[in-house]
Amino acid sequence: MNHSFDRYAGIVFCAIGIAFVIGSTSISTSAYGSNVGANIFPMFLGAFLSLMSIRLIYETFRRQQKQQNREKLDYKRFGIIFTAAVLYALFLEDIGFVISTFLFLMIGFQTMQRGRIWISAVISACFSYGVYYLYVNVLDGTLPGFPSWLVLF
């Protein structure tokens, strides 16, 4: 782990998170048919990114760099997850939030750790449906539901 790179990356991501929080204040606070405004997600994600970046910066100062080992970058895993993220964004409206999030999480979990497919499936299903239920039913927000061509009984 390169601590100086982590420190600089933490500073950059903290600035990006703060920019998201500041930028979200200019977004409309209410949306048609939704009690949760369009500014909520960018604000929370920016705040979360800033907090995690501050934690990363703190960790780099806390630990002394003991040895410099060059880690081999894993381009294959990065490519798979990056492609899955792009496809997730492209097909979110077409196949709905629950299905696209489930597929994205399954690909991500299996890319990072092969095997234990049932555990990955259960976690992916619970997370994707749980977030959908929480946001749509509890917070009265709107997310793309199940596709119209899919008939659930």
Tab-separated table of N, CA and C in Angstrom:
chain	number	residue	atom	x	y	z
A	1	MET	N	0.846	-1.168	0.000
A	1	MET	CA	0.000	0.000	0.000
A	1	MET	C	0.898	1.238	0.000
A	2	ASN	N	0.642	2.136	-0.898
A	2	ASN	CA	1.414	3.362	-1.000
A	2	ASN	C	0.699	4.444	-0.193
A	3	HIS	N	1.264	4.796	0.947
A	3	HIS	CA	0.598	5.723	1.860
A	3	HIS	C	0.528	7.150	1.318
A	4	SER	N	1.556	7.572	0.597
A	4	SER	CA	1.501	8.935	0.058
A	4	SER	C	0.432	9.035	-1.028
A	5	PHE	N	0.294	8.001	-1.854
A	5	PHE	CA	-0.779	8.009	-2.856
A	5	PHE	C	-2.146	8.016	-2.173
A	6	ASP	N	-2.304	7.201	-1.129
A	6	ASP	CA	-3.574	7.163	-0.400
A	6	ASP	C	-3.888	8.521	0.224
A	7	ARG	N	-2.873	9.192	0.732
A	7	ARG	CA	-3.078	10.496	1.351
A	7	ARG	C	-3.567	11.510	0.311
A	8	TYR	N	-2.907	11.550	-0.841
A	8	TYR	CA	-3.318	12.491	-1.885
A	8	TYR	C	-4.678	12.131	-2.470
A	9	ALA	N	-4.925	10.841	-2.646
A	9	ALA	CA	-6.237	10.414	-3.140
A	9	ALA	C	-7.321	10.783	-2.141
A	10	GLY	N	-7.041	10.633	-0.855
A	10	GLY	CA	-8.003	11.016	0.171
A	10	GLY	C	-8.319	12.499	0.137
A	11	ILE	N	-7.303	13.325	-0.090
A	11	ILE	CA	-7.522	14.769	-0.177
A	11	ILE	C	-8.381	15.105	-1.387
A	12	VAL	N	-8.076	14.471	-2.533
A	12	VAL	CA	-8.846	14.731	-3.755
A	12	VAL	C	-10.291	14.283	-3.582
A	13	PHE	N	-10.505	13.084	-3.052
A	13	PHE	CA	-11.869	12.584	-2.881
A	13	PHE	C	-12.637	13.369	-1.826
A	14	CYS	N	-11.951	13.870	-0.818
A	14	CYS	CA	-12.612	14.723	0.172
A	14	CYS	C	-13.097	16.012	-0.485
A	15	ALA	N	-12.263	16.576	-1.347
A	15	ALA	CA	-12.665	17.796	-2.068
A	15	ALA	C	-13.847	17.505	-2.996
A	16	ILE	N	-13.838	16.355	-3.661
A	16	ILE	CA	-14.957	15.983	-4.533
A	16	ILE	C	-16.228	15.809	-3.713
A	17	GLY	N	-16.124	15.169	-2.555
A	17	GLY	CA	-17.287	14.989	-1.691
A	17	GLY	C	-17.855	16.311	-1.210
A	18	ILE	N	-16.978	17.231	-0.838
A	18	ILE	CA	-17.441	18.561	-0.403
A	18	ILE	C	-18.105	19.288	-1.566
A	19	ALA	N	-17.540	19.126	-2.768
A	19	ALA	CA	-18.146	19.750	-3.951
A	19	ALA	C	-19.530	19.171	-4.219
A	20	PHE	N	-19.715	17.877	-4.000
A	20	PHE	CA	-21.035	17.269	-4.168
A	20	PHE	C	-22.030	17.836	-3.166
A	21	VAL	N	-21.605	17.975	-1.927
A	21	VAL	CA	-22.498	18.523	-0.898
A	21	VAL	C	-22.882	19.956	-1.246
A	22	ILE	N	-21.909	20.767	-1.629
A	22	ILE	CA	-22.191	22.157	-1.989
A	22	ILE	C	-23.056	22.218	-3.247
A	23	GLY	N	-22.738	21.393	-4.228
A	23	GLY	CA	-23.514	21.384	-5.466
A	23	GLY	C	-24.934	20.897	-5.275
A	24	SER	N	-25.148	20.008	-4.319
A	24	SER	CA	-26.500	19.484	-4.100
A	24	SER	C	-27.434	20.521	-3.500
A	25	THR	N	-26.875	21.571	-2.918
A	25	THR	CA	-27.741	22.615	-2.355
A	25	THR	C	-28.429	23.431	-3.445
A	26	SER	N	-27.888	23.392	-4.655
A	26	SER	CA	-28.510	24.142	-5.749
A	26	SER	C	-29.537	23.306	-6.511
A	27	ILE	N	-29.672	22.033	-6.173
A	27	ILE	CA	-30.655	21.155	-6.811
A	27	ILE	C	-31.993	21.332	-6.103
A	28	SER	N	-33.051	21.147	-6.835
A	28	SER	CA	-34.398	21.290	-6.283
A	28	SER	C	-34.583	20.381	-5.075
A	29	THR	N	-35.251	20.888	-4.054
A	29	THR	CA	-35.445	20.116	-2.829
A	29	THR	C	-36.663	19.218	-2.881
A	30	SER	N	-37.497	19.352	-3.885
A	30	SER	CA	-38.656	18.468	-3.992
A	30	SER	C	-38.814	18.031	-5.436
A	31	ALA	N	-39.345	16.844	-5.595
A	31	ALA	CA	-39.593	16.302	-6.920
A	31	ALA	C	-41.076	15.978	-7.039
A	32	TYR	N	-41.569	16.003	-8.238
A	32	TYR	CA	-42.979	15.718	-8.474
A	32	TYR	C	-43.287	14.286	-8.066
A	33	GLY	N	-44.246	14.113	-7.187
A	33	GLY	CA	-44.659	12.786	-6.739
A	33	GLY	C	-43.736	12.151	-5.733
A	34	SER	N	-42.834	12.903	-5.147
A	34	SER	CA	-41.875	12.325	-4.222
A	34	SER	C	-41.668	13.280	-3.050
A	35	ASN	N	-41.625	12.718	-1.862
A	35	ASN	CA	-41.323	13.524	-0.683
A	35	ASN	C	-39.822	13.737	-0.514
A	36	VAL	N	-39.025	12.892	-1.172
A	36	VAL	CA	-37.581	12.994	-1.101
A	36	VAL	C	-37.117	13.742	-2.343
A	37	GLY	N	-36.404	14.818	-2.155
A	37	GLY	CA	-35.965	15.634	-3.279
A	37	GLY	C	-34.765	15.043	-3.994
A	38	ALA	N	-34.477	15.612	-5.139
A	38	ALA	CA	-33.355	15.157	-5.951
A	38	ALA	C	-32.016	15.500	-5.317
A	39	ASN	N	-32.016	16.359	-4.332
A	39	ASN	CA	-30.760	16.774	-3.705
A	39	ASN	C	-30.298	15.836	-2.591
A	40	ILE	N	-31.129	14.909	-2.169
A	40	ILE	CA	-30.799	14.060	-1.013
A	40	ILE	C	-29.645	13.106	-1.308
A	41	PHE	N	-29.727	12.358	-2.417
A	41	PHE	CA	-28.672	11.383	-2.711
A	41	PHE	C	-27.313	12.038	-2.918
A	42	PRO	N	-27.195	13.081	-3.748
A	42	PRO	CA	-25.866	13.689	-3.893
A	42	PRO	C	-25.322	14.248	-2.583
A	43	MET	N	-26.204	14.783	-1.749
A	43	MET	CA	-25.747	15.344	-0.478
A	43	MET	C	-25.215	14.239	0.440
A	44	PHE	N	-25.976	13.153	0.592
A	44	PHE	CA	-25.529	12.069	1.456
A	44	PHE	C	-24.307	11.362	0.892
A	45	LEU	N	-24.275	11.139	-0.419
A	45	LEU	CA	-23.115	10.481	-1.012
A	45	LEU	C	-21.866	11.355	-0.901
A	46	GLY	N	-22.015	12.661	-1.093
A	46	GLY	CA	-20.879	13.563	-0.932
A	46	GLY	C	-20.376	13.591	0.499
A	47	ALA	N	-21.304	13.616	1.444
A	47	ALA	CA	-20.906	13.603	2.852
A	47	ALA	C	-20.223	12.285	3.215
A	48	PHE	N	-20.756	11.182	2.708
A	48	PHE	CA	-20.159	9.871	2.978
A	48	PHE	C	-18.764	9.777	2.367
A	49	LEU	N	-18.619	10.251	1.123
A	49	LEU	CA	-17.314	10.248	0.466
A	49	LEU	C	-16.316	11.101	1.245
A	50	SER	N	-16.739	12.245	1.724
A	50	SER	CA	-15.850	13.112	2.497
A	50	SER	C	-15.433	12.460	3.809
A	51	LEU	N	-16.377	11.842	4.495
A	51	LEU	CA	-16.053	11.176	5.761
A	51	LEU	C	-15.087	10.007	5.558
A	52	MET	N	-15.325	9.213	4.519
A	52	MET	CA	-14.419	8.088	4.248
A	52	MET	C	-13.036	8.586	3.820
A	53	SER	N	-12.989	9.695	3.110
A	53	SER	CA	-11.703	10.267	2.710
A	53	SER	C	-10.935	10.791	3.910
A	54	ILE	N	-11.634	11.422	4.828
A	54	ILE	CA	-10.986	11.898	6.058
A	54	ILE	C	-10.436	10.719	6.848
A	55	ARG	N	-11.184	9.647	6.875
A	55	ARG	CA	-10.700	8.436	7.554
A	55	ARG	C	-9.443	7.893	6.872
A	56	LEU	N	-9.436	7.892	5.541
A	56	LEU	CA	-8.259	7.426	4.804
A	56	LEU	C	-7.054	8.313	5.077
A	57	ILE	N	-7.255	9.607	5.086
A	57	ILE	CA	-6.157	10.532	5.374
A	57	ILE	C	-5.632	10.298	6.790
A	58	TYR	N	-6.526	10.123	7.742
A	58	TYR	CA	-6.137	9.848	9.123
A	58	TYR	C	-5.316	8.563	9.213
A	59	GLU	N	-5.754	7.525	8.509
A	59	GLU	CA	-5.037	6.244	8.550
A	59	GLU	C	-3.635	6.369	7.966
A	60	THR	N	-3.470	7.180	6.923
A	60	THR	CA	-2.134	7.310	6.339
A	60	THR	C	-1.176	8.041	7.267
A	61	PHE	N	-1.674	8.968	8.052
A	61	PHE	CA	-0.805	9.644	9.014
A	61	PHE	C	-0.536	8.775	10.234
A	62	ARG	N	-1.457	7.904	10.564
A	62	ARG	CA	-1.331	7.074	11.754
A	62	ARG	C	-0.296	5.969	11.584
A	63	ARG	N	-0.227	5.429	10.413
A	63	ARG	CA	0.690	4.316	10.178
A	63	ARG	C	1.976	4.796	9.531
A	64	GLN	N	3.049	4.275	9.982
A	64	GLN	CA	4.332	4.564	9.362
A	64	GLN	C	4.528	3.577	8.217
A	65	GLN	N	5.097	4.079	7.161
A	65	GLN	CA	5.328	3.209	6.013
A	65	GLN	C	6.545	2.341	6.319
A	66	LYS	N	6.304	1.049	6.491
A	66	LYS	CA	7.359	0.140	6.922
A	66	LYS	C	8.245	-0.289	5.761
A	67	GLN	N	7.620	-0.650	4.671
A	67	GLN	CA	8.396	-1.067	3.517
A	67	GLN	C	7.644	-0.691	2.252
A	68	GLN	N	8.397	-0.519	1.213
A	68	GLN	CA	7.778	-0.138	-0.047
A	68	GLN	C	7.725	-1.348	-0.949
A	69	ASN	N	6.566	-1.931	-1.033
A	69	ASN	CA	6.341	-3.037	-1.951
A	69	ASN	C	5.463	-2.546	-3.089
A	70	ARG	N	5.877	-2.809	-4.284
A	70	ARG	CA	5.052	-2.455	-5.431
A	70	ARG	C	4.026	-3.557	-5.612
A	71	GLU	N	2.768	-3.174	-5.489
A	71	GLU	CA	1.705	-4.134	-5.707
A	71	GLU	C	1.333	-4.149	-7.175
A	72	LYS	N	1.075	-5.332	-7.674
A	72	LYS	CA	0.671	-5.465	-9.065
A	72	LYS	C	-0.790	-5.054	-9.180
A	73	LEU	N	-1.071	-4.158	-10.099
A	73	LEU	CA	-2.439	-3.701	-10.298
A	73	LEU	C	-3.242	-4.781	-11.021
A	74	ASP	N	-4.472	-4.947	-10.595
A	74	ASP	CA	-5.329	-5.982	-11.159
A	74	ASP	C	-6.285	-5.350	-12.174
A	75	TYR	N	-5.810	-5.240	-13.407
A	75	TYR	CA	-6.582	-4.586	-14.453
A	75	TYR	C	-7.807	-5.402	-14.860
A	76	LYS	N	-7.709	-6.711	-14.759
A	76	LYS	CA	-8.831	-7.565	-15.160
A	76	LYS	C	-10.044	-7.320	-14.264
A	77	ARG	N	-9.842	-7.344	-12.962
A	77	ARG	CA	-10.955	-7.102	-12.031
A	77	ARG	C	-11.505	-5.687	-12.182
A	78	PHE	N	-10.597	-4.728	-12.338
A	78	PHE	CA	-11.038	-3.356	-12.539
A	78	PHE	C	-11.892	-3.245	-13.793
A	79	GLY	N	-11.458	-3.870	-14.867
A	79	GLY	CA	-12.206	-3.831	-16.125
A	79	GLY	C	-13.580	-4.457	-16.001
A	80	ILE	N	-13.664	-5.572	-15.301
A	80	ILE	CA	-14.954	-6.248	-15.123
A	80	ILE	C	-15.907	-5.370	-14.318
A	81	ILE	N	-15.445	-4.824	-13.210
A	81	ILE	CA	-16.320	-4.008	-12.361
A	81	ILE	C	-16.667	-2.688	-13.044
A	82	PHE	N	-15.718	-2.087	-13.766
A	82	PHE	CA	-16.003	-0.852	-14.487
A	82	PHE	C	-17.045	-1.092	-15.582
A	83	THR	N	-16.898	-2.184	-16.319
A	83	THR	CA	-17.874	-2.530	-17.350
A	83	THR	C	-19.242	-2.792	-16.738
A	84	ALA	N	-19.268	-3.492	-15.604
A	84	ALA	CA	-20.537	-3.754	-14.922
A	84	ALA	C	-21.191	-2.455	-14.458
A	85	ALA	N	-20.399	-1.498	-13.995
A	85	ALA	CA	-20.950	-0.208	-13.554
A	85	ALA	C	-21.531	0.571	-14.731
A	86	VAL	N	-20.856	0.543	-15.863
A	86	VAL	CA	-21.371	1.233	-17.052
A	86	VAL	C	-22.662	0.571	-17.521
A	87	LEU	N	-22.693	-0.749	-17.560
A	87	LEU	CA	-23.908	-1.459	-17.969
A	87	LEU	C	-25.039	-1.230	-16.969
A	88	TYR	N	-24.708	-1.143	-15.702
A	88	TYR	CA	-25.699	-0.848	-14.669
A	88	TYR	C	-26.373	0.495	-14.936
A	89	ALA	N	-25.552	1.489	-15.250
A	89	ALA	CA	-26.096	2.820	-15.532
A	89	ALA	C	-26.924	2.823	-16.812
A	90	LEU	N	-26.502	2.060	-17.804
A	90	LEU	CA	-27.227	2.027	-19.077
A	90	LEU	C	-28.578	1.320	-18.971
A	91	PHE	N	-28.638	0.245	-18.212
A	91	PHE	CA	-29.851	-0.577	-18.174
A	91	PHE	C	-30.723	-0.347	-16.951
A	92	LEU	N	-30.406	0.637	-16.139
A	92	LEU	CA	-31.175	0.892	-14.916
A	92	LEU	C	-32.642	1.165	-15.230
A	93	GLU	N	-32.910	1.996	-16.202
A	93	GLU	CA	-34.302	2.328	-16.556
A	93	GLU	C	-35.003	1.162	-17.245
A	94	ASP	N	-34.276	0.408	-18.043
A	94	ASP	CA	-34.892	-0.658	-18.835
A	94	ASP	C	-35.305	-1.870	-18.005
A	95	ILE	N	-34.443	-2.296	-17.094
A	95	ILE	CA	-34.770	-3.501	-16.325
A	95	ILE	C	-35.119	-3.213	-14.874
A	96	GLY	N	-35.061	-1.962	-14.469
A	96	GLY	CA	-35.479	-1.591	-13.124
A	96	GLY	C	-34.345	-1.610	-12.124
A	97	PHE	N	-34.587	-0.950	-11.003
A	97	PHE	CA	-33.568	-0.799	-9.968
A	97	PHE	C	-33.219	-2.129	-9.304
A	98	VAL	N	-34.226	-2.902	-8.944
A	98	VAL	CA	-33.986	-4.114	-8.172
A	98	VAL	C	-33.167	-5.126	-8.977
A	99	ILE	N	-33.572	-5.367	-10.214
A	99	ILE	CA	-32.878	-6.369	-11.029
A	99	ILE	C	-31.472	-5.895	-11.403
A	100	SER	N	-31.342	-4.637	-11.824
A	100	SER	CA	-30.024	-4.148	-12.232
A	100	SER	C	-29.060	-4.074	-11.047
A	101	THR	N	-29.548	-3.675	-9.883
A	101	THR	CA	-28.688	-3.627	-8.700
A	101	THR	C	-28.289	-5.028	-8.264
A	102	PHE	N	-29.231	-5.957	-8.331
A	102	PHE	CA	-28.920	-7.348	-8.008
A	102	PHE	C	-27.817	-7.884	-8.920
A	103	LEU	N	-27.954	-7.672	-10.217
A	103	LEU	CA	-26.950	-8.176	-11.161
A	103	LEU	C	-25.596	-7.501	-10.958
A	104	PHE	N	-25.608	-6.190	-10.726
A	104	PHE	CA	-24.352	-5.474	-10.489
A	104	PHE	C	-23.648	-5.992	-9.240
A	105	LEU	N	-24.390	-6.183	-8.163
A	105	LEU	CA	-23.780	-6.685	-6.937
A	105	LEU	C	-23.268	-8.113	-7.100
A	106	MET	N	-24.017	-8.933	-7.806
A	106	MET	CA	-23.561	-10.314	-8.034
A	106	MET	C	-22.247	-10.328	-8.816
A	107	ILE	N	-22.178	-9.513	-9.855
A	107	ILE	CA	-20.943	-9.449	-10.642
A	107	ILE	C	-19.794	-8.933	-9.774
A	108	GLY	N	-20.060	-7.906	-8.990
A	108	GLY	CA	-19.022	-7.358	-8.123
A	108	GLY	C	-18.544	-8.344	-7.075
A	109	PHE	N	-19.482	-9.017	-6.416
A	109	PHE	CA	-19.099	-9.995	-5.386
A	109	PHE	C	-18.314	-11.152	-5.985
A	110	GLN	N	-18.769	-11.665	-7.128
A	110	GLN	CA	-18.089	-12.803	-7.732
A	110	GLN	C	-16.758	-12.404	-8.354
A	111	THR	N	-16.615	-11.152	-8.745
A	111	THR	CA	-15.328	-10.689	-9.265
A	111	THR	C	-14.310	-10.596	-8.142
A	112	MET	N	-14.739	-10.094	-7.004
A	112	MET	CA	-13.807	-9.925	-5.896
A	112	MET	C	-13.484	-11.244	-5.187
A	113	GLN	N	-14.464	-12.138	-5.094
A	113	GLN	CA	-14.232	-13.414	-4.417
A	113	GLN	C	-15.103	-14.474	-5.073
A	114	ARG	N	-14.481	-15.341	-5.828
A	114	ARG	CA	-15.215	-16.388	-6.516
A	114	ARG	C	-15.746	-17.413	-5.515
A	115	GLY	N	-16.865	-18.030	-5.882
A	115	GLY	CA	-17.454	-19.040	-5.024
A	115	GLY	C	-18.508	-18.452	-4.109
A	116	ARG	N	-19.078	-19.310	-3.282
A	116	ARG	CA	-20.130	-18.903	-2.341
A	116	ARG	C	-21.213	-18.090	-3.042
A	117	ILE	N	-21.684	-18.642	-4.154
A	117	ILE	CA	-22.630	-17.915	-5.001
A	117	ILE	C	-23.976	-17.717	-4.310
A	118	TRP	N	-24.387	-18.661	-3.467
A	118	TRP	CA	-25.688	-18.511	-2.794
A	118	TRP	C	-25.665	-17.387	-1.765
A	119	ILE	N	-24.564	-17.260	-1.078
A	119	ILE	CA	-24.441	-16.163	-0.110
A	119	ILE	C	-24.442	-14.819	-0.842
A	120	SER	N	-23.726	-14.764	-1.965
A	120	SER	CA	-23.720	-13.540	-2.764
A	120	SER	C	-25.114	-13.219	-3.291
A	121	ALA	N	-25.842	-14.242	-3.709
A	121	ALA	CA	-27.193	-14.032	-4.243
A	121	ALA	C	-28.142	-13.525	-3.155
A	122	VAL	N	-28.051	-14.099	-1.971
A	122	VAL	CA	-28.930	-13.670	-0.876
A	122	VAL	C	-28.619	-12.236	-0.461
A	123	ILE	N	-27.343	-11.922	-0.318
A	123	ILE	CA	-26.961	-10.559	0.068
A	123	ILE	C	-27.378	-9.564	-1.014
A	124	SER	N	-27.145	-9.895	-2.271
A	124	SER	CA	-27.510	-9.003	-3.376
A	124	SER	C	-29.010	-8.780	-3.441
A	125	ALA	N	-29.778	-9.862	-3.289
A	125	ALA	CA	-31.238	-9.742	-3.353
A	125	ALA	C	-31.774	-8.934	-2.179
A	126	CYS	N	-31.293	-9.225	-0.980
A	126	CYS	CA	-31.775	-8.487	0.197
A	126	CYS	C	-31.406	-7.013	0.113
A	127	PHE	N	-30.199	-6.721	-0.321
A	127	PHE	CA	-29.777	-5.332	-0.407
A	127	PHE	C	-30.569	-4.579	-1.473
A	128	SER	N	-30.677	-5.147	-2.666
A	128	SER	CA	-31.344	-4.417	-3.754
A	128	SER	C	-32.823	-4.206	-3.458
A	129	TYR	N	-33.508	-5.239	-2.965
A	129	TYR	CA	-34.922	-5.053	-2.653
A	129	TYR	C	-35.101	-4.209	-1.391
A	130	GLY	N	-34.205	-4.370	-0.415
A	130	GLY	CA	-34.301	-3.585	0.821
A	130	GLY	C	-34.135	-2.098	0.574
A	131	VAL	N	-33.174	-1.720	-0.234
A	131	VAL	CA	-32.990	-0.301	-0.563
A	131	VAL	C	-34.189	0.216	-1.343
A	132	TYR	N	-34.684	-0.586	-2.288
A	132	TYR	CA	-35.852	-0.178	-3.066
A	132	TYR	C	-37.058	0.037	-2.156
A	133	TYR	N	-37.314	-0.916	-1.279
A	133	TYR	CA	-38.455	-0.810	-0.367
A	133	TYR	C	-38.304	0.395	0.554
A	134	LEU	N	-37.114	0.561	1.129
A	134	LEU	CA	-36.879	1.677	2.043
A	134	LEU	C	-37.068	3.023	1.344
A	135	TYR	N	-36.525	3.157	0.149
A	135	TYR	CA	-36.597	4.442	-0.537
A	135	TYR	C	-37.995	4.725	-1.080
A	136	VAL	N	-38.645	3.715	-1.657
A	136	VAL	CA	-39.955	3.938	-2.291
A	136	VAL	C	-41.086	3.959	-1.267
A	137	ASN	N	-41.123	3.005	-0.350
A	137	ASN	CA	-42.254	2.887	0.568
A	137	ASN	C	-42.091	3.720	1.842
A	138	VAL	N	-40.895	3.765	2.389
A	138	VAL	CA	-40.705	4.479	3.644
A	138	VAL	C	-40.468	5.972	3.389
A	139	LEU	N	-39.583	6.288	2.444
A	139	LEU	CA	-39.246	7.684	2.177
A	139	LEU	C	-40.109	8.320	1.087
A	140	ASP	N	-40.998	7.553	0.491
A	140	ASP	CA	-41.885	8.025	-0.581
A	140	ASP	C	-41.121	8.605	-1.758
A	141	GLY	N	-40.012	8.000	-2.101
A	141	GLY	CA	-39.240	8.411	-3.266
A	141	GLY	C	-39.653	7.611	-4.489
A	142	THR	N	-39.025	7.887	-5.599
A	142	THR	CA	-39.308	7.141	-6.823
A	142	THR	C	-38.024	6.554	-7.377
A	143	LEU	N	-38.081	5.288	-7.718
A	143	LEU	CA	-37.006	4.568	-8.378
A	143	LEU	C	-37.630	3.731	-9.486
A	144	PRO	N	-36.865	3.407	-10.518
A	144	PRO	CA	-37.416	2.534	-11.560
A	144	PRO	C	-37.777	1.180	-10.953
A	145	GLY	N	-39.024	0.795	-11.088
A	145	GLY	CA	-39.482	-0.466	-10.525
A	145	GLY	C	-39.137	-1.635	-11.411
A	146	PHE	N	-39.925	-2.662	-11.329
A	146	PHE	CA	-39.727	-3.812	-12.186
A	146	PHE	C	-40.152	-3.462	-13.609
A	147	PRO	N	-39.529	-4.045	-14.621
A	147	PRO	CA	-39.889	-3.722	-16.001
A	147	PRO	C	-41.312	-4.173	-16.319
A	148	SER	N	-41.938	-3.478	-17.248
A	148	SER	CA	-43.329	-3.789	-17.598
A	148	SER	C	-43.461	-5.152	-18.286
A	149	TRP	N	-42.423	-5.613	-18.939
A	149	TRP	CA	-42.487	-6.888	-19.626
A	149	TRP	C	-42.341	-8.066	-18.679
A	150	LEU	N	-41.960	-7.808	-17.447
A	150	LEU	CA	-41.820	-8.858	-16.453
A	150	LEU	C	-43.082	-8.900	-15.605
A	151	VAL	N	-43.785	-10.005	-15.671
A	151	VAL	CA	-45.032	-10.139	-14.903
A	151	VAL	C	-44.724	-10.978	-13.676
A	152	LEU	N	-44.909	-10.336	-12.513
A	152	LEU	CA	-44.712	-11.060	-11.247
A	152	LEU	C	-46.053	-11.471	-10.691
A	153	PHE	N	-46.136	-12.688	-10.269
A	153	PHE	CA	-47.410	-13.188	-9.744
A	153	PHE	C	-47.494	-13.021	-8.261
